[in-house]
Amino acid sequence: MGDTLSYFLMAWSDPWLLALVATGTFAGIYIGAIPGLSVTMAVSILISFTFAWDINDALALMVGVFCGGVYGGSRTAILLNIPGAPSAVATAFDGYPLAQRGEAGQAIGLSTVMSVIGGMIGIAILAASAPVLSDMALKFAPRDYFLIAALGLLLVGSLAAESLARGIFAAALGGIIGMIGMDPVTAEGRFTFGSMDLLGGVHYVIVMIGLFGVAEALFQLHQLDTTPVRQKAEKIIPSLNLVLRFLPLSIRTSVIGVIIGALPGTGGDIAALFAYDHAKRTTKNPKVPFGEGAYEGLVAPESANNAAVGGAFVPMLTLGMPGDAVTAVIIGAMVVHGLNPGPMLMIETPHIFWFIVGALVLANICLLVFGLMGIKLFAKVVELPKAILIPLILVLCVVGSYSINGSMTEVFWMLGFGLLGYFMKIFGFQMGPVILGVILGPLMDKTYRQAMASVGDSSSAFLMDLVTNPLSLVLTTVVVLLLLSHTPVKRLWTRR
């Protein structure tokens, strides 16, 4: 017990390690806030110049960047409707309307506090039940990931606002966009139309920047004469009553975030969408409708995507399997330093596990401090005249899309998706279902074909697996119940 505590407090007691965690968190917040500058890219770059460092120093900096980057994406999502990271897509649904209502400061303050609460819950679950969660994640077969993807696509009912039909169309469009490129099984081109540039697919960050950023900038051209909304800058730190009011929702969605984050290959973006759906389904009579500035729609995704950070470390530290793209890079950093993430890590080098847990806690404390600093200044961005704000949004979009691969092709694709998003907004379509389709469509396609291959391409054997395996049966039941809960299906069922 004494050794565990000393390992946990290592990052706290060493001023150099403390400074590295703080620096990483601060840098991560601003990296995450810029569309296109991903946390994965930042951590990858860190490997090259931390190669000669002590492993604790390298991990301290990387953990800080990871935590800061996941949170940072919410800044531009709330202020400009441009999610800085995929995990902040759901945050924009209600965060941006709050900013347009003059409550940008309050929205950022509440998102900061709930992000830290979610992060701390994720870390607590990581420390208390890592082996249990890793065993659960290991039992997931391709068919189970297929069911999770199907479950995620059914969230379209929550993201589609008034029209489920439009939501289904948008999600299907997103699925087609997500499957552009090389087939993951046969390596043949799909929807490439003979273009070599499309063989690598369309990066979903490009789609996200275009649909949310460029489309919003074009839409704002209709409101050039509108006076910018004055922000209530005095309301920054949320009151205790407000935090306590949303604490039960934050705890529930944090648990969702940890569970989704612990599944290899998922991440905070999927966790946030699941959490948003949960909030919409469980909140009775919200003061403001979801999608129009409901605080519940801000609390849920921010709690979940930060809790997913702790969840992502579960399979990484206990099984040697990355929970998401960032932990995949951190595995590489640990291997470079002579460590082997996996079942033997907690036996041979327990100090590494507890050092990471301690660094995560410290990073979340730094997140609270840095996150609340400068909110007044950030909130003033929304008060800029449209003639300045629209070019600023477009510049951020171009820089963000170009930085992904250093190619103008991505910029042109981003502008194309911006035009698509603009016309979708004009005709009343929501952007959320498109992003949902782009993220989950390829996952559903890949896992379905893997599951079919495992049973010799027999549909009957695949269906039998869904009802004979306990875990698959539970997931199948949830999918069916969720499908029946959608209003049109429920009406059809009732008529019969």
Coordinates of C-alpha atoms in Angstrom, one line a residue:
M1 CA 0.0 0.0 0.0
G2 CA 2.8 2.4 0.9
D3 CA 4.6 1.7 -2.4
T4 CA 1.4 2.2 -4.4
L5 CA 0.9 5.6 -2.7
S6 CA 4.5 6.6 -3.4
Y7 CA 4.1 5.6 -7.1
F8 CA 0.8 7.5 -7.3
L9 CA 2.3 10.7 -5.8
M10 CA 5.5 10.6 -7.9
A11 CA 4.3 13.2 -10.4
W12 CA 3.1 15.4 -7.5
S13 CA 6.2 15.3 -5.4
D14 CA 8.7 16.0 -8.2
P15 CA 8.6 19.6 -9.4
W16 CA 10.0 18.6 -12.8
L17 CA 7.3 16.0 -13.4
L18 CA 4.6 18.3 -12.1
A19 CA 5.8 21.0 -14.6
L20 CA 5.8 18.5 -17.5
V21 CA 2.2 17.5 -16.7
A22 CA 1.1 21.1 -16.4
T23 CA 2.9 22.1 -19.6
G24 CA 1.4 19.1 -21.5
T25 CA -2.1 19.9 -20.3
F26 CA -1.8 23.6 -21.2
A27 CA -0.4 22.8 -24.7
G28 CA -3.0 20.1 -25.2
I29 CA -5.9 22.5 -24.5
Y30 CA -4.8 24.8 -27.3
I31 CA -3.8 21.9 -29.7
G32 CA -7.3 20.4 -29.2
A33 CA -9.0 23.7 -29.8
I34 CA -7.6 24.0 -33.3
P35 CA -9.4 21.9 -35.9
G36 CA -7.1 19.5 -37.6
L37 CA -4.3 19.6 -35.0
S38 CA -5.1 16.2 -33.4
V39 CA -3.9 15.0 -30.1
T40 CA -2.7 11.8 -31.8
M41 CA -0.5 13.9 -34.0
A42 CA 0.9 15.9 -31.1
V43 CA 1.7 12.7 -29.0
S44 CA 3.3 11.1 -32.1
I45 CA 5.6 14.1 -32.5
L46 CA 6.5 13.9 -28.8
I47 CA 7.9 10.4 -29.2
S48 CA 10.7 11.7 -31.5
F49 CA 12.1 14.2 -29.0
T50 CA 11.3 12.3 -25.8
F51 CA 13.2 9.3 -27.0
A52 CA 16.2 10.0 -24.8
W53 CA 14.1 11.1 -21.8
D54 CA 13.3 9.0 -18.7
I55 CA 10.1 7.1 -19.2
N56 CA 8.3 9.0 -16.4
D57 CA 9.2 12.3 -18.0
A58 CA 7.9 11.2 -21.4
L59 CA 4.6 9.8 -19.9
A60 CA 4.0 12.9 -17.8
L61 CA 4.1 15.1 -20.9
M62 CA 2.0 12.8 -23.0
V63 CA -0.7 12.2 -20.4
G64 CA -1.0 16.0 -20.0
V65 CA -1.3 16.6 -23.8
F66 CA -3.9 13.7 -24.0
C67 CA -6.1 15.1 -21.2
G68 CA -5.8 18.7 -22.4
G69 CA -6.5 17.9 -26.0
V70 CA -9.7 16.0 -25.3
Y71 CA -11.0 18.9 -23.3
G72 CA -9.7 21.6 -25.7
G73 CA -11.9 20.6 -28.6
S74 CA -14.9 22.0 -26.7
R75 CA -13.7 25.6 -26.8
T76 CA -14.2 26.1 -30.6
A77 CA -17.2 23.8 -30.6
I78 CA -19.0 26.1 -28.1
L79 CA -17.7 29.4 -29.5
L80 CA -17.6 28.9 -33.2
N81 CA -19.5 25.6 -33.9
I82 CA -16.2 24.1 -35.1
P83 CA -15.4 21.0 -32.9
G84 CA -11.6 21.1 -32.4
A85 CA -11.6 17.3 -32.0
P86 CA -14.0 14.6 -33.0
S87 CA -14.9 14.0 -29.4
A88 CA -16.4 17.5 -29.2
V89 CA -18.9 17.0 -32.1
A90 CA -21.7 16.3 -29.6
T91 CA -20.7 19.3 -27.5
A92 CA -21.4 21.7 -30.4
F93 CA -25.1 20.5 -30.6
D94 CA -26.0 22.6 -27.5
G95 CA -22.8 24.4 -26.7
Y96 CA -23.0 26.7 -29.7
P97 CA -26.7 27.6 -29.2
L98 CA -25.7 28.5 -25.6
A99 CA -23.0 30.9 -26.9
Q100 CA -25.5 32.4 -29.4
R101 CA -27.8 33.0 -26.4
G102 CA -25.1 35.1 -24.7
E103 CA -24.0 32.3 -22.3
A104 CA -20.6 31.3 -23.8
G105 CA -18.7 32.0 -20.5
Q106 CA -21.2 29.9 -18.5
A107 CA -21.1 27.1 -21.1
I108 CA -17.3 26.9 -21.1
G109 CA -17.2 27.1 -17.3
L110 CA -19.7 24.3 -16.9
S111 CA -18.1 22.2 -19.6
T112 CA -14.7 22.6 -17.8
V113 CA -16.1 21.5 -14.4
M114 CA -18.0 18.5 -15.9
S115 CA -15.0 17.5 -17.9
V116 CA -12.9 17.3 -14.8
I117 CA -15.7 15.4 -12.9
G118 CA -15.9 13.0 -15.8
G119 CA -12.1 12.6 -16.0
M120 CA -11.8 11.9 -12.3
I121 CA -14.6 9.3 -12.4
G122 CA -12.8 7.6 -15.3
I123 CA -9.5 7.6 -13.4
A124 CA -11.2 6.2 -10.3
I125 CA -12.8 3.4 -12.3
L126 CA -9.5 2.7 -14.1
A127 CA -7.6 2.4 -10.7
A128 CA -10.3 0.3 -9.0
S129 CA -11.4 -2.1 -11.7
A130 CA -8.9 -2.2 -14.6
P131 CA -8.5 -6.0 -14.6
V132 CA -12.3 -6.6 -14.5
L133 CA -12.9 -4.1 -17.4
S134 CA -10.1 -5.5 -19.4
D135 CA -11.5 -9.0 -19.1
M136 CA -14.9 -7.7 -20.3
A137 CA -13.3 -5.9 -23.2
L138 CA -11.4 -9.1 -24.2
K139 CA -14.7 -11.0 -24.5
F140 CA -16.0 -8.8 -27.3
A141 CA -16.0 -10.6 -30.6
P142 CA -16.4 -8.8 -34.0
R143 CA -20.2 -9.5 -33.9
D144 CA -20.4 -7.6 -30.6
Y145 CA -18.6 -4.6 -32.1
F146 CA -21.0 -4.8 -35.0
L147 CA -23.9 -4.6 -32.6
I148 CA -22.4 -1.7 -30.8
A149 CA -22.0 0.1 -34.1
A150 CA -25.6 -0.7 -34.9
L151 CA -26.6 0.6 -31.5
G152 CA -24.7 3.8 -32.2
L153 CA -26.4 4.3 -35.6
L154 CA -29.8 4.0 -33.9
L155 CA -28.8 7.2 -32.0
V156 CA -29.9 9.0 -35.1
G157 CA -33.3 9.3 -33.5
S158 CA -31.8 11.6 -30.9
L159 CA -29.7 13.6 -33.2
A160 CA -32.2 14.1 -36.0
A161 CA -34.4 16.6 -34.0
E162 CA -37.9 16.7 -35.5
S163 CA -37.5 14.5 -38.6
L164 CA -36.4 10.9 -38.2
A165 CA -36.5 10.4 -42.0
R166 CA -34.1 13.2 -42.6
G167 CA -31.8 11.9 -39.9
I168 CA -31.8 8.4 -41.5
F169 CA -31.0 10.0 -44.9
A170 CA -28.1 12.0 -43.3
A171 CA -26.7 9.0 -41.5
A172 CA -26.8 6.9 -44.7
L173 CA -25.0 9.7 -46.5
G174 CA -22.4 9.7 -43.8
G175 CA -22.0 5.9 -44.0
I176 CA -21.3 6.2 -47.8
I177 CA -18.8 8.9 -47.2
G178 CA -17.1 6.9 -44.5
M179 CA -16.7 3.9 -46.9
I180 CA -15.0 5.8 -49.6
G181 CA -11.5 4.4 -50.2
M182 CA -9.9 1.0 -49.9
D183 CA -12.0 -2.0 -48.8
P184 CA -10.6 -3.2 -45.4
V185 CA -11.0 -6.8 -46.4
T186 CA -10.4 -7.1 -50.2
A187 CA -8.2 -3.9 -50.5
E188 CA -10.2 -2.9 -53.6
G189 CA -11.3 0.7 -54.2
R190 CA -14.8 1.7 -53.2
F191 CA -16.6 4.9 -54.5
T192 CA -13.2 6.2 -55.7
F193 CA -14.3 6.7 -59.4
G194 CA -10.8 5.8 -60.5
S195 CA -9.2 8.6 -58.4
M196 CA -5.9 7.6 -56.6
D197 CA -6.5 10.5 -54.2
L198 CA -9.6 8.8 -52.8
L199 CA -7.9 5.4 -52.2
G200 CA -7.0 6.5 -48.7
G201 CA -10.5 7.6 -48.0
V202 CA -11.9 10.9 -46.7
H203 CA -10.7 11.7 -43.2
Y204 CA -13.7 12.2 -40.9
V205 CA -12.0 15.4 -39.5
I206 CA -12.3 16.9 -43.0
V207 CA -16.0 16.1 -43.1
M208 CA -16.4 17.5 -39.5
I209 CA -14.6 20.8 -40.3
G210 CA -16.6 21.3 -43.5
L211 CA -20.0 20.4 -42.2
F212 CA -19.7 22.4 -38.9
G213 CA -17.2 25.2 -39.7
V214 CA -17.5 26.2 -43.4
A215 CA -21.3 25.5 -43.4
E216 CA -21.7 27.8 -40.3
A217 CA -19.6 30.5 -41.9
L218 CA -21.7 30.5 -45.1
F219 CA -24.9 30.4 -43.1
Q220 CA -23.7 33.4 -41.1
L221 CA -23.5 35.4 -44.4
H222 CA -27.3 35.7 -44.2
Q223 CA -26.9 37.6 -40.9
L224 CA -24.2 40.1 -41.6
D225 CA -26.3 43.0 -40.3
T226 CA -27.2 41.1 -37.1
T227 CA -25.7 42.7 -33.9
P228 CA -23.4 40.2 -32.1
V229 CA -24.9 38.7 -28.9
R230 CA -23.5 40.3 -25.8
Q231 CA -22.0 37.7 -23.5
K232 CA -22.7 37.5 -19.8
A233 CA -19.1 37.5 -18.9
E234 CA -19.7 37.7 -15.2
K235 CA -21.2 34.2 -15.1
I236 CA -18.1 32.0 -15.7
I237 CA -17.6 29.6 -12.8
P238 CA -20.8 27.6 -12.5
S239 CA -22.6 27.8 -9.1
L240 CA -22.6 24.8 -6.8
N241 CA -26.4 24.5 -7.2
L242 CA -25.9 24.2 -11.0
V243 CA -23.1 21.6 -10.6
L244 CA -25.2 19.5 -8.1
R245 CA -28.2 19.7 -10.4
F246 CA -26.3 18.0 -13.2
L247 CA -24.1 15.8 -11.1
P248 CA -26.3 12.6 -11.4
L249 CA -26.3 13.0 -15.2
S250 CA -22.5 13.6 -15.2
I251 CA -21.9 10.4 -13.2
R252 CA -24.1 8.3 -15.4
T253 CA -22.6 9.5 -18.6
S254 CA -19.1 9.3 -17.2
V255 CA -19.7 5.5 -16.6
I256 CA -20.9 5.3 -20.2
G257 CA -17.7 7.0 -21.3
V258 CA -15.5 4.6 -19.4
I259 CA -17.2 1.5 -20.7
I260 CA -17.1 2.8 -24.3
G261 CA -13.6 4.0 -23.9
A262 CA -12.4 0.6 -22.6
L263 CA -13.5 -1.1 -25.8
P264 CA -10.5 -1.2 -28.1
G265 CA -10.9 0.8 -31.2
T266 CA -13.6 3.1 -30.0
G267 CA -13.0 6.4 -28.2
G268 CA -14.4 9.7 -26.8
D269 CA -16.3 10.6 -30.0
I270 CA -18.5 7.5 -29.9
A271 CA -18.8 7.8 -26.1
A272 CA -19.9 11.4 -26.3
L273 CA -22.6 10.5 -28.9
F274 CA -23.9 7.6 -26.7
A275 CA -23.9 10.0 -23.7
Y276 CA -25.8 12.7 -25.6
D277 CA -28.5 10.1 -26.6
H278 CA -28.7 8.9 -23.0
A279 CA -29.2 12.5 -21.7
K280 CA -31.9 13.2 -24.3
R281 CA -33.8 10.0 -23.5
T282 CA -33.6 10.4 -19.7
T283 CA -34.2 14.1 -19.3
K284 CA -37.9 14.8 -18.8
N285 CA -39.1 18.3 -19.8
P286 CA -35.8 20.1 -20.1
K287 CA -36.0 23.9 -19.6
V288 CA -34.6 24.4 -23.1
P289 CA -35.1 21.8 -25.9
F290 CA -32.1 19.7 -26.9
G291 CA -30.3 21.2 -29.8
E292 CA -31.3 24.8 -28.8
G293 CA -29.0 25.3 -25.8
A294 CA -29.9 22.6 -23.2
Y295 CA -27.3 22.4 -20.5
E296 CA -27.9 18.6 -20.3
G297 CA -26.8 18.4 -23.9
L298 CA -23.5 20.0 -22.9
V299 CA -22.9 18.1 -19.6
A300 CA -23.4 14.6 -21.0
P301 CA -20.8 14.6 -23.9
E302 CA -18.2 16.6 -21.9
S303 CA -18.4 14.2 -19.0
A304 CA -18.3 11.1 -21.2
N305 CA -15.5 12.1 -23.6
N306 CA -13.2 13.0 -20.7
A307 CA -14.1 9.8 -18.7
A308 CA -13.3 7.8 -21.9
V309 CA -9.6 8.9 -21.4
G310 CA -9.4 6.7 -18.3
G311 CA -11.3 4.0 -20.1
A312 CA -8.9 4.0 -23.0
F313 CA -6.0 3.2 -20.7
V314 CA -7.7 0.1 -19.4
P315 CA -7.0 -2.3 -22.4
M316 CA -3.7 -0.5 -23.0
L317 CA -2.2 -1.1 -19.5
T318 CA -3.8 -4.5 -18.8
L319 CA -3.9 -6.2 -22.3
G320 CA -1.4 -4.2 -24.4
M321 CA -4.3 -3.3 -26.7
P322 CA -4.9 0.4 -27.6
G323 CA -8.3 1.8 -26.5
D324 CA -8.0 4.6 -29.1
A325 CA -5.5 6.2 -31.5
V326 CA -3.7 8.2 -28.8
T327 CA -3.1 5.2 -26.5
A328 CA -1.8 3.3 -29.6
V329 CA 0.9 5.9 -29.9
I330 CA 1.6 5.8 -26.1
I331 CA 2.1 2.0 -26.4
G332 CA 4.7 2.8 -29.0
A333 CA 6.4 5.2 -26.7
M334 CA 6.4 2.7 -23.9
V335 CA 7.9 0.0 -26.2
V336 CA 10.6 2.4 -27.3
H337 CA 11.5 2.8 -23.6
G338 CA 11.7 -0.9 -23.1
L339 CA 8.3 -1.5 -21.5
N340 CA 5.8 -4.1 -22.6
P341 CA 2.2 -2.9 -22.0
G342 CA 0.0 -5.9 -21.2
P343 CA -0.9 -8.4 -18.5
M344 CA 2.6 -8.5 -17.0
L345 CA 2.9 -4.7 -16.7
M346 CA 1.1 -4.5 -13.3
I347 CA 3.2 -7.4 -12.0
E348 CA 6.7 -6.5 -13.3
T349 CA 6.4 -2.6 -13.3
P350 CA 3.4 -1.6 -11.1
H351 CA 5.0 1.8 -10.5
I352 CA 4.3 2.7 -14.2
F353 CA 0.6 1.9 -13.8
W354 CA 0.2 4.0 -10.6
F355 CA 2.4 6.8 -12.0
I356 CA 0.0 7.1 -15.0
V357 CA -3.0 7.1 -12.6
G358 CA -1.3 9.9 -10.5
A359 CA -0.4 11.9 -13.6
L360 CA -4.0 11.6 -14.9
V361 CA -5.3 13.0 -11.6
L362 CA -2.8 15.9 -11.7
A363 CA -3.6 16.6 -15.3
N364 CA -7.3 17.0 -14.5
I365 CA -6.5 19.4 -11.7
C366 CA -4.4 21.4 -14.1
L367 CA -7.3 21.2 -16.6
L368 CA -9.6 22.8 -14.1
V369 CA -7.2 25.7 -13.4
F370 CA -6.2 26.3 -17.0
G371 CA -9.7 25.7 -18.3
L372 CA -11.2 28.4 -16.1
M373 CA -8.4 30.9 -16.9
G374 CA -9.1 33.2 -19.8
I375 CA -12.7 32.3 -20.3
K376 CA -13.8 35.9 -20.4
L377 CA -11.3 36.6 -23.2
F378 CA -12.4 33.5 -25.1
A379 CA -16.1 34.4 -24.7
K380 CA -15.5 37.7 -26.4
V381 CA -14.7 35.9 -29.7
V382 CA -18.5 35.4 -30.2
E383 CA -18.9 39.2 -29.9
L384 CA -16.7 39.9 -32.9
P385 CA -18.4 41.5 -35.8
K386 CA -19.5 39.0 -38.5
A387 CA -17.1 40.7 -41.0
I388 CA -14.2 39.6 -38.8
L389 CA -15.6 36.4 -37.4
I390 CA -16.5 34.7 -40.7
P391 CA -13.0 35.1 -42.3
L392 CA -11.5 33.9 -39.0
I393 CA -13.7 30.7 -39.1
L394 CA -12.7 30.1 -42.7
V395 CA -9.0 30.6 -42.0
L396 CA -9.2 28.1 -39.1
C397 CA -11.0 25.6 -41.3
V398 CA -8.4 25.9 -44.1
V399 CA -5.4 25.7 -41.8
G400 CA -7.0 22.7 -39.9
S401 CA -7.8 20.7 -43.0
Y402 CA -4.4 21.4 -44.7
S403 CA -2.5 20.4 -41.5
I404 CA -3.9 16.8 -41.6
N405 CA -1.9 15.6 -44.6
G406 CA -0.3 18.8 -45.9
S407 CA -2.3 18.5 -49.1
M408 CA -4.6 21.0 -50.8
T409 CA -6.8 18.0 -51.8
E410 CA -8.1 17.9 -48.2
V411 CA -8.8 21.6 -48.4
F412 CA -10.9 21.2 -51.5
W413 CA -12.8 18.3 -50.0
M414 CA -13.4 20.3 -46.8
L415 CA -14.8 23.2 -48.9
G416 CA -17.0 20.7 -50.8
F417 CA -18.4 19.3 -47.5
G418 CA -18.9 22.9 -46.3
L419 CA -21.2 23.6 -49.3
L420 CA -23.0 20.3 -48.7
G421 CA -23.5 21.3 -45.0
Y422 CA -24.7 24.7 -46.0
F423 CA -27.5 23.4 -48.2
M424 CA -28.3 20.7 -45.6
K425 CA -28.8 23.5 -43.0
I426 CA -31.0 25.5 -45.5
F427 CA -33.3 22.4 -46.0
G428 CA -33.4 21.6 -42.3
F429 CA -31.1 18.6 -42.1
Q430 CA -28.9 18.0 -39.0
M431 CA -25.2 17.6 -39.2
G432 CA -24.9 15.1 -36.3
P433 CA -26.3 12.1 -38.1
V434 CA -23.8 12.6 -41.0
I435 CA -20.9 12.5 -38.6
L436 CA -22.4 9.5 -36.9
G437 CA -22.6 7.7 -40.2
V438 CA -19.0 8.6 -41.1
I439 CA -17.6 7.3 -37.8
L440 CA -19.8 4.2 -37.3
G441 CA -20.5 3.2 -40.9
P442 CA -17.0 1.8 -41.7
L443 CA -16.8 0.2 -38.2
M444 CA -20.1 -1.6 -38.8
D445 CA -19.1 -2.7 -42.3
K446 CA -15.7 -4.0 -41.2
T447 CA -16.9 -5.9 -38.1
Y448 CA -19.9 -7.4 -39.9
R449 CA -17.6 -8.9 -42.5
Q450 CA -15.2 -10.1 -39.9
A451 CA -18.0 -11.8 -38.0
M452 CA -19.3 -13.4 -41.2
A453 CA -15.8 -14.6 -42.1
S454 CA -15.5 -16.2 -38.7
V455 CA -18.6 -18.4 -39.4
G456 CA -17.8 -19.2 -43.0
D457 CA -20.1 -16.6 -44.5
S458 CA -23.1 -18.4 -43.2
S459 CA -26.0 -16.0 -42.3
S460 CA -27.8 -18.6 -40.2
A461 CA -24.6 -19.3 -38.2
F462 CA -24.1 -15.6 -37.7
L463 CA -27.7 -15.2 -36.4
M464 CA -27.3 -18.2 -34.1
D465 CA -24.2 -16.6 -32.6
L466 CA -26.2 -13.4 -31.9
V467 CA -28.8 -15.3 -29.8
T468 CA -26.6 -18.1 -28.3
N469 CA -23.7 -16.0 -27.0
P470 CA -24.8 -14.3 -23.7
L471 CA -23.0 -11.0 -24.4
S472 CA -24.2 -10.9 -28.0
L473 CA -27.8 -11.7 -26.9
V474 CA -27.8 -8.8 -24.4
L475 CA -26.6 -6.4 -27.1
T476 CA -29.0 -7.7 -29.6
T477 CA -31.9 -7.2 -27.2
V478 CA -30.8 -3.6 -26.5
V479 CA -30.6 -2.9 -30.3
V480 CA -34.1 -4.4 -30.8
L481 CA -35.6 -2.4 -27.9
L482 CA -34.0 0.8 -29.0
L483 CA -35.3 0.3 -32.5
L484 CA -38.8 -0.3 -31.2
S485 CA -38.5 2.8 -29.0
H486 CA -38.3 5.1 -32.1
T487 CA -41.6 6.9 -32.6
P488 CA -42.5 5.7 -36.1
V489 CA -41.8 2.1 -35.2
K490 CA -43.7 2.4 -32.0
R491 CA -46.7 3.8 -33.8
L492 CA -46.6 0.9 -36.3
W493 CA -46.3 -1.6 -33.5
T494 CA -49.2 0.0 -31.6
R495 CA -51.5 -0.1 -34.6
R496 CA -51.0 -3.8 -34.9

